[in-house]
Coordinates of C-alpha atoms and ligand atoms in Angstrom, one line a residue:
X335 CA 148.1 16.5 -187.9
X336 CA 146.2 17.6 -184.9
X337 CA 146.3 21.1 -183.4
X338 CA 147.9 20.6 -180.0
X339 CA 148.5 24.1 -178.7
X340 CA 147.4 27.7 -179.5
X341 CA 148.5 31.0 -178.0
X342 CA 147.8 34.7 -178.5
X343 CA 150.9 36.9 -178.4
X344 CA 150.1 40.6 -177.7
X345 CA 153.0 43.1 -178.0
X346 CA 153.8 46.7 -178.9
X347 CA 157.1 46.9 -180.8
X348 CA 156.7 50.4 -182.3
X349 CA 152.9 49.9 -182.3
X350 CA 150.5 47.2 -181.0
X351 CA 150.1 43.8 -182.6
X352 CA 148.1 40.7 -181.8
X353 CA 149.5 37.4 -183.2
X354 CA 148.0 33.9 -183.1
X355 CA 150.4 31.0 -182.9
X356 CA 149.1 27.5 -183.6
X357 CA 151.1 24.4 -183.0
X358 CA 150.5 20.8 -184.2
X359 CA 151.2 17.6 -182.4
X360 CA 154.1 17.1 -184.8
X361 CA 155.8 20.3 -183.7
X362 CA 154.9 22.4 -186.7
X363 CA 153.6 25.9 -186.0
X364 CA 151.9 28.6 -187.9
X365 CA 151.3 32.4 -187.3
X366 CA 148.3 34.5 -188.1
X367 CA 147.9 38.3 -187.6
X368 CA 144.9 39.2 -185.4
X369 CA 145.5 43.0 -185.1
X370 CA 142.5 45.3 -185.1
X371 CA 143.8 48.8 -184.6
X372 CA 142.4 50.4 -181.5
X373 CA 140.3 47.4 -180.6
X374 CA 143.1 44.8 -180.2
X375 CA 142.1 43.1 -177.0
X376 CA 138.6 42.3 -178.2
X377 CA 140.1 40.0 -180.8
X378 CA 142.6 38.6 -178.3
X379 CA 139.7 37.6 -176.0
X380 CA 137.6 36.3 -178.9
X381 CA 140.4 34.0 -179.8
X382 CA 141.5 33.0 -176.3
X383 CA 138.1 32.6 -174.7
X384 CA 136.0 31.4 -177.6
X385 CA 138.0 30.1 -180.6
X386 CA 141.1 28.3 -179.2
X387 CA 138.9 25.8 -177.2
X388 CA 137.3 24.8 -180.5
X389 CA 140.7 24.3 -182.3
X390 CA 142.5 21.9 -179.9
X391 CA 142.5 18.4 -181.3
X392 CA 141.3 19.4 -184.8
X393 CA 143.1 18.4 -188.0
X394 CA 145.2 21.4 -189.0
X395 CA 145.0 20.3 -192.7
X396 CA 141.3 21.0 -193.0
X397 CA 141.6 24.8 -193.5
X398 CA 138.2 25.3 -195.3
X399 CA 136.3 23.2 -192.8
X400 CA 137.8 25.0 -189.8
X401 CA 136.9 28.3 -191.5
X402 CA 133.3 27.3 -192.0
X403 CA 133.1 25.9 -188.4
X404 CA 134.2 29.3 -187.0
X405 CA 132.0 31.3 -189.4
X406 CA 128.8 29.2 -189.4
X407 CA 129.3 27.7 -186.0
X408 CA 129.3 31.1 -184.2
X409 CA 125.8 31.7 -185.4
X410 CA 126.6 35.5 -185.2
X411 CA 128.1 36.2 -188.6
X412 CA 130.7 38.7 -189.9
X413 CA 131.9 41.9 -188.1
X414 CA 135.5 43.0 -187.8
X415 CA 136.2 41.2 -184.5
X416 CA 134.9 37.8 -185.6
X417 CA 136.4 38.1 -189.1
X418 CA 139.8 39.2 -187.8
X419 CA 139.9 36.2 -185.4
X420 CA 138.9 33.8 -188.2
X421 CA 141.6 35.4 -190.4
X422 CA 144.2 34.7 -187.8
X423 CA 143.3 31.1 -187.6
X424 CA 143.1 30.7 -191.4
X425 CA 146.5 32.4 -192.0
X426 CA 148.2 30.3 -189.3
X427 CA 146.8 27.1 -191.0
X428 CA 148.1 28.1 -194.4
X429 CA 151.5 28.7 -192.8
X430 CA 151.4 25.2 -191.3
X431 CA 150.3 23.6 -194.6
X432 CA 153.2 25.3 -196.4
X433 CA 155.6 24.1 -193.8
X434 CA 154.1 20.6 -193.8
X435 CA 154.5 20.4 -197.6
X436 CA 157.8 22.3 -197.7
X437 CA 156.4 24.9 -200.1
X438 CA 155.9 28.7 -199.9
X439 CA 152.2 29.5 -199.5
X440 CA 151.9 31.1 -203.0
X441 CA 152.8 27.7 -204.5
X442 CA 149.8 26.2 -202.8
X443 CA 147.6 29.0 -204.2
X444 CA 148.3 28.1 -207.9
X445 CA 151.9 29.4 -208.1
X446 CA 153.2 32.8 -209.2
X447 CA 151.1 34.8 -211.7
X448 CA 153.8 37.4 -212.0
X449 CA 157.5 38.0 -211.2
X450 CA 156.9 40.4 -208.3
X451 CA 154.2 42.4 -206.5
X452 CA 153.9 46.1 -207.4
X453 CA 153.6 48.2 -204.2
X454 CA 152.9 51.8 -203.5
X455 CA 154.5 53.9 -200.8
X456 CA 153.1 56.8 -198.7
X457 CA 154.4 60.3 -199.6
X458 CA 153.1 63.2 -197.5
X459 CA 153.9 66.8 -196.4
X460 CA 152.3 69.8 -194.7
X461 CA 152.5 71.7 -198.0
X462 CA 152.5 70.9 -201.7
X463 CA 156.2 71.6 -201.9
X464 CA 157.0 69.3 -199.0
X465 CA 154.9 66.6 -200.6
X466 CA 156.8 66.9 -203.9
X467 CA 160.0 66.4 -201.9
X468 CA 158.5 63.4 -200.2
X469 CA 157.5 61.9 -203.6
X470 CA 161.0 62.5 -204.9
X471 CA 162.5 60.6 -202.0
X472 CA 160.1 57.6 -202.7
X473 CA 161.2 57.6 -206.3
X474 CA 164.9 57.5 -205.1
X475 CA 164.0 54.5 -203.0
X476 CA 162.7 52.7 -206.1
X477 CA 158.9 53.2 -205.8
X478 CA 157.0 53.2 -209.1
X479 CA 153.7 54.0 -207.4
X480 CA 153.2 56.6 -204.7
X481 CA 150.2 57.8 -202.7
X482 CA 150.3 61.5 -202.1
X483 CA 148.6 63.4 -199.2
X484 CA 149.2 67.0 -198.2
X485 CA 148.1 69.4 -195.4
X486 CA 145.0 71.5 -195.9
X487 CA 145.3 75.2 -195.2
X488 CA 143.4 76.1 -192.0
X489 CA 143.3 72.5 -190.6
X490 CA 145.9 71.5 -188.1
X491 CA 145.9 67.7 -188.1
X492 CA 145.1 66.1 -191.4
X493 CA 144.8 62.3 -192.1
X494 CA 148.0 60.9 -193.6
X495 CA 150.4 63.7 -192.7
X496 CA 153.3 62.7 -190.5
X497 CA 154.1 65.3 -187.8
X498 CA 157.8 64.7 -187.9
X499 CA 159.1 61.2 -188.8
X500 CA 156.9 58.1 -189.4
X501 CA 153.2 58.4 -189.8
X502 CA 151.4 56.3 -187.2
X503 CA 147.8 57.5 -186.5
X504 CA 147.1 55.4 -183.4
X505 CA 148.3 57.1 -180.2
X506 CA 148.4 56.2 -176.5
X507 CA 145.9 57.9 -174.2
X508 CA 142.3 58.8 -175.2
X509 CA 141.6 59.5 -178.9
X510 CA 143.0 62.7 -180.4
X511 CA 140.2 64.9 -181.9
X512 CA 140.9 66.6 -185.2
X513 CA 138.8 69.1 -187.1
X514 CA 137.7 68.7 -190.7
X515 CA 136.5 71.1 -193.4
X516 CA 135.6 69.8 -196.9
X517 CA 135.9 72.9 -199.0
X518 CA 139.6 73.8 -198.4
X519 CA 140.4 70.1 -199.0
X520 CA 138.5 70.0 -202.3
X521 CA 140.5 73.1 -203.4
X522 CA 144.0 71.9 -202.5
X523 CA 144.0 68.3 -203.7
X524 CA 143.6 69.1 -207.5
X525 CA 146.5 71.7 -207.0
X526 CA 148.7 69.0 -205.5
X527 CA 148.1 66.6 -208.4
X528 CA 148.6 69.3 -211.0
X529 CA 152.0 70.0 -209.4
X530 CA 152.9 66.3 -209.1
X531 CA 152.2 65.8 -212.8
X532 CA 154.3 68.9 -213.7
X533 CA 157.3 67.6 -211.7
X534 CA 157.4 63.9 -212.3
X535 CA 157.3 61.4 -215.2
X536 CA 153.9 60.4 -216.5
X537 CA 155.0 56.8 -215.9
X538 CA 154.8 57.4 -212.1
X539 CA 151.6 55.9 -210.7
X540 CA 149.9 58.4 -208.3
X541 CA 147.3 57.5 -205.7
X542 CA 145.2 59.4 -203.2
X543 CA 143.3 58.4 -200.1
X544 CA 140.2 60.5 -199.3
X545 CA 139.7 58.4 -196.1
X546 CA 135.9 58.4 -196.1
X547 CA 135.5 62.2 -195.8
X548 CA 133.3 63.2 -198.7
X549 CA 129.6 62.8 -199.6
X550 CA 129.0 61.0 -203.0
X551 CA 128.4 64.2 -204.9
X552 CA 131.6 65.8 -203.4
X553 CA 133.5 62.7 -204.3
X554 CA 132.2 63.0 -207.9
X555 CA 133.4 66.6 -208.0
X556 CA 136.9 65.6 -206.8
X557 CA 137.1 62.6 -209.2
X558 CA 136.2 64.9 -212.1
X559 CA 138.8 67.6 -211.0
X560 CA 141.5 64.9 -210.9
X561 CA 140.8 63.4 -214.3
X562 CA 143.5 65.4 -216.2
X563 CA 146.1 64.0 -213.7
X564 CA 145.4 60.3 -214.4
X565 CA 145.4 58.8 -210.9
X566 CA 146.0 55.1 -210.5
X567 CA 143.1 55.4 -207.9
X568 CA 141.1 57.5 -205.6
X569 CA 140.6 55.6 -202.4
X570 CA 137.6 55.5 -200.0
X571 CA 136.0 58.7 -201.5
X572 CA 132.9 58.2 -199.3
X573 CA 131.9 55.8 -196.5
X574 CA 130.8 52.6 -198.3
X575 CA 128.2 51.0 -196.0
X576 CA 125.7 52.0 -198.7
X577 CA 127.3 50.3 -201.7
X578 CA 124.7 51.7 -204.2
X579 CA 125.9 55.3 -203.3
X580 CA 128.9 54.6 -205.6
X581 CA 126.6 54.7 -208.6
X582 CA 126.4 58.4 -208.2
X583 CA 130.2 58.9 -208.1
X584 CA 130.7 56.4 -211.0
X585 CA 128.3 58.2 -213.4
X586 CA 130.3 61.4 -213.0
X587 CA 133.9 60.5 -213.3
X588 CA 136.5 58.2 -215.0
X589 CA 138.9 58.5 -212.1
X590 CA 139.5 54.9 -210.9
X591 CA 138.0 54.1 -207.5
X592 CA 139.4 51.8 -204.7
X593 CA 137.4 50.8 -201.6
X594 CA 137.4 48.2 -198.9
X595 CA 140.1 48.4 -196.2
X596 CA 137.4 48.5 -193.5
X597 CA 135.3 45.7 -195.1
X598 CA 135.4 42.3 -193.5
X599 CA 133.6 40.0 -195.9
X600 CA 132.5 39.5 -199.5
X601 CA 129.0 40.7 -198.5
X602 CA 130.4 44.2 -197.9
X603 CA 131.5 44.5 -201.5
X604 CA 129.5 42.2 -203.8
X605 CA 127.3 44.9 -205.2
X606 CA 130.3 47.3 -205.7
X607 CA 132.0 44.5 -207.6
X608 CA 129.0 43.1 -209.5
X609 CA 127.9 46.5 -210.7
X610 CA 131.5 47.5 -211.5
X611 CA 131.2 50.5 -209.3
X612 CA 134.8 50.3 -208.2
X613 CA 138.1 49.3 -210.0
X614 CA 140.1 48.0 -207.0
X615 CA 139.0 46.0 -204.0
X616 CA 141.0 46.8 -200.9
X617 CA 140.0 44.0 -198.5
X618 CA 142.9 42.6 -196.7
X619 CA 143.9 39.2 -195.3
X620 CA 143.8 40.1 -191.5
X621 CA 140.4 41.9 -191.6
X622 CA 138.5 39.9 -194.2
X623 CA 138.6 36.3 -193.1
X624 CA 142.1 35.3 -194.1
X625 CA 143.6 34.0 -197.3
X626 CA 140.7 31.6 -197.9
X627 CA 138.1 34.3 -197.9
X628 CA 140.3 36.8 -199.8
X629 CA 140.5 34.3 -202.6
X630 CA 136.7 34.2 -202.9
X631 CA 136.6 38.0 -203.0
X632 CA 139.3 38.0 -205.8
X633 CA 137.5 35.3 -207.7
X634 CA 134.2 37.3 -207.8
X635 CA 136.2 40.5 -208.6
X636 CA 137.9 38.8 -211.5
X637 CA 134.6 38.1 -213.2
X638 CA 133.9 41.8 -213.2
X639 CA 137.3 43.1 -214.2
X640 CA 137.9 44.5 -210.7
X641 CA 141.5 44.1 -209.4
X642 CA 142.9 43.7 -205.9
X643 CA 144.7 46.5 -204.0
X644 CA 145.1 45.2 -200.5
X645 CA 145.4 47.5 -197.5
X646 CA 149.0 47.3 -196.1
X647 CA 149.4 50.1 -193.4
X648 CA 151.7 49.6 -190.4
X649 CA 148.9 48.3 -188.2
X650 CA 148.8 45.2 -190.3
X651 CA 151.7 43.1 -188.9
X652 CA 154.5 41.5 -191.0
X653 CA 152.5 38.3 -190.7
X654 CA 149.7 39.9 -192.6
X655 CA 152.1 41.5 -195.1
X656 CA 153.7 38.1 -195.8
X657 CA 150.2 36.5 -196.3
X658 CA 149.2 39.4 -198.5
X659 CA 152.3 39.0 -200.7
X660 CA 151.6 35.3 -201.2
X661 CA 148.1 36.1 -202.2
X662 CA 149.1 39.1 -204.4
X663 CA 151.7 37.0 -206.3
X664 CA 149.3 34.2 -207.0
X665 CA 145.9 35.7 -207.9
X666 CA 145.4 36.6 -211.6
X667 CA 143.6 39.9 -211.0
X668 CA 146.1 41.5 -208.7
X669 CA 146.4 45.3 -209.1
X670 CA 148.7 46.8 -206.5
X671 CA 149.7 46.3 -202.8
X672 CA 150.0 49.1 -200.2
X673 CA 153.3 49.1 -198.4
X674 CA 154.2 51.2 -195.4
X675 CA 157.6 50.0 -194.0
X676 CA 157.3 48.9 -190.4
X677 CA 159.2 50.6 -187.5
X678 CA 162.7 49.1 -186.7
X679 CA 161.3 47.7 -183.4
X680 CA 158.6 45.8 -185.4
X681 CA 161.3 44.4 -187.7
X682 CA 163.3 43.2 -184.7
X683 CA 160.4 41.2 -183.4
X684 CA 159.1 39.8 -186.7
X685 CA 161.7 38.4 -189.1
X686 CA 160.5 37.8 -192.6
X687 CA 161.6 36.3 -195.9
X688 CA 159.8 39.0 -198.0
X689 CA 161.9 41.6 -199.7
X690 CA 161.5 45.0 -201.5
X691 CA 163.5 46.0 -204.6
X692 CA 162.8 48.4 -207.5
X693 CA 159.3 49.2 -206.3
X694 CA 158.3 45.5 -206.2
X695 CA 158.0 43.1 -203.3
X696 CA 158.3 39.3 -203.2
X697 CA 157.2 36.9 -200.5
X698 CA 160.3 34.8 -200.7
X699 CA 160.6 31.0 -201.0
X700 CA 160.7 29.9 -197.4
X701 CA 158.2 27.2 -196.6
X702 CA 154.8 28.6 -195.3
X703 CA 154.5 32.3 -195.0
X704 CA 158.2 32.9 -194.2
X705 CA 157.7 34.9 -191.0
X706 CA 159.0 34.3 -187.5
X707 CA 158.1 36.0 -184.3
X708 CA 160.9 36.4 -181.7
X709 CA 158.9 36.1 -178.5
X710 CA 161.9 37.1 -176.3
X711 CA 162.3 40.4 -178.2
X712 CA 158.5 40.8 -178.2
X713 CA 158.3 40.6 -174.4
X714 CA 160.5 43.8 -174.2
X715 CA 157.6 45.7 -175.9
X716 CA 154.4 45.4 -173.9
X717 CA 151.0 46.3 -175.3
X718 CA 149.8 49.8 -174.4
X719 CA 146.3 50.9 -175.1
X720 CA 146.1 53.2 -178.1
X721 CA 143.3 54.7 -180.2
X722 CA 142.9 56.0 -183.7
X723 CA 142.0 59.7 -183.9
X724 CA 138.5 61.0 -184.3
X725 CA 137.3 63.9 -186.5
X726 CA 134.6 66.6 -186.1
X727 CA 133.5 69.3 -188.5
X728 CA 134.4 72.9 -187.6
X729 CA 131.0 73.4 -185.8
X730 CA 131.6 70.3 -183.7
X731 CA 129.5 67.7 -185.6
X732 CA 131.0 64.2 -185.4
X733 CA 132.5 63.2 -188.8
X734 CA 134.2 60.2 -190.3
X735 CA 137.9 60.1 -189.5
Ligands
LIG1522 O1 143.9 54.7 -191.7 O2 145.4 51.5 -191.3 O3 145.2 53.4 -196.7 N1 145.5 53.3 -195.6 C1 144.8 53.8 -194.6 C2 145.4 53.6 -193.2 C3 144.3 53.4 -192.1 C4 144.8 52.7 -190.9 C5 143.8 52.5 -189.9 O4 144.2 51.6 -188.9 O5 143.8 54.4 -194.8 O6 146.3 54.6 -192.9
LIG1523 CO1 143.1 54.0 -196.8

């Protein structure tokens, strides 16, 4: 079952996506998401110029061997561009294997460990009251777990807050610059969660994303302040390049911690997992080496009672979402999956077998991943360069966005 053809499809239905399509000599094809938000064309070139020539003629059934060829054979290891490209190939090969064996990918990964995949939605508002209304709307839609973000008095553009309609941080043109101030943020977040716990059932799972803005001791203070409100998790409380820095947060608070959406390999999180410094690992199929590498992360995490909580924002295409759901349904130590519904234009280009009902998702039982790309529809939405925003402190110092 030789790989006979490989193509990169770049399109912008609602937002930009890069998709790898591999085809075998028998006419089977598989898809892999290769989208790296704000740096898309680097991955497209990595695939077209350097990876595809290595794939033509290879046996599509040898997923692990091709993974190791692309990882070890590059000499230059890891990094988001390399690992996203490897992920795209790996995901497409799992899709092909499923189609070849006439089975949904989750059946190849050990079968279902649960009936469905618990997902969380994104509620947000400029004020606490607006955020309460947004949470109520999510509950009406069936969500059992909701991430809540609210505006910060004195700051005009805050991460996670939609300025009318759908939240999509990447924008055309040069990067937007926002201002950040930690103290007003640290004052309002505990007030938001106090109000949420007063208004909604204690059964509702509540999450919050700090988005890398705090120092470890500030994160410890926030975690402690949120303890009475029993969060499902506090996400990315501090940038995590220095894994040991989480020891400081951990020794101060019992608020569960989730980290890893920007990680691209097991080497970014092995200390966090082995020292049990986090509760949820947020690595995701498209950015962390595909389904094959994600299974290794999950296996290490299982030893240390860390559960998975994969990133699932709209910049991860429906191909990644499908792959994530097959992974989530099958791994024993799954925790939760992020779910931001895609724009209607995205749904027109990518058709998928996965479904949402009662706060749970299911990958469906179509062979492979269960996702198709309509290339004619995609051609109507060309790629347009877009960047994520940046953040500076009030005095102009560059900060983490
Ligand atoms: O900012 O996916 O938890 N979700 C997130 C996302 C990320 C974007 C970056 O491309 O933090 O909203
Ligand atoms: Co996040």
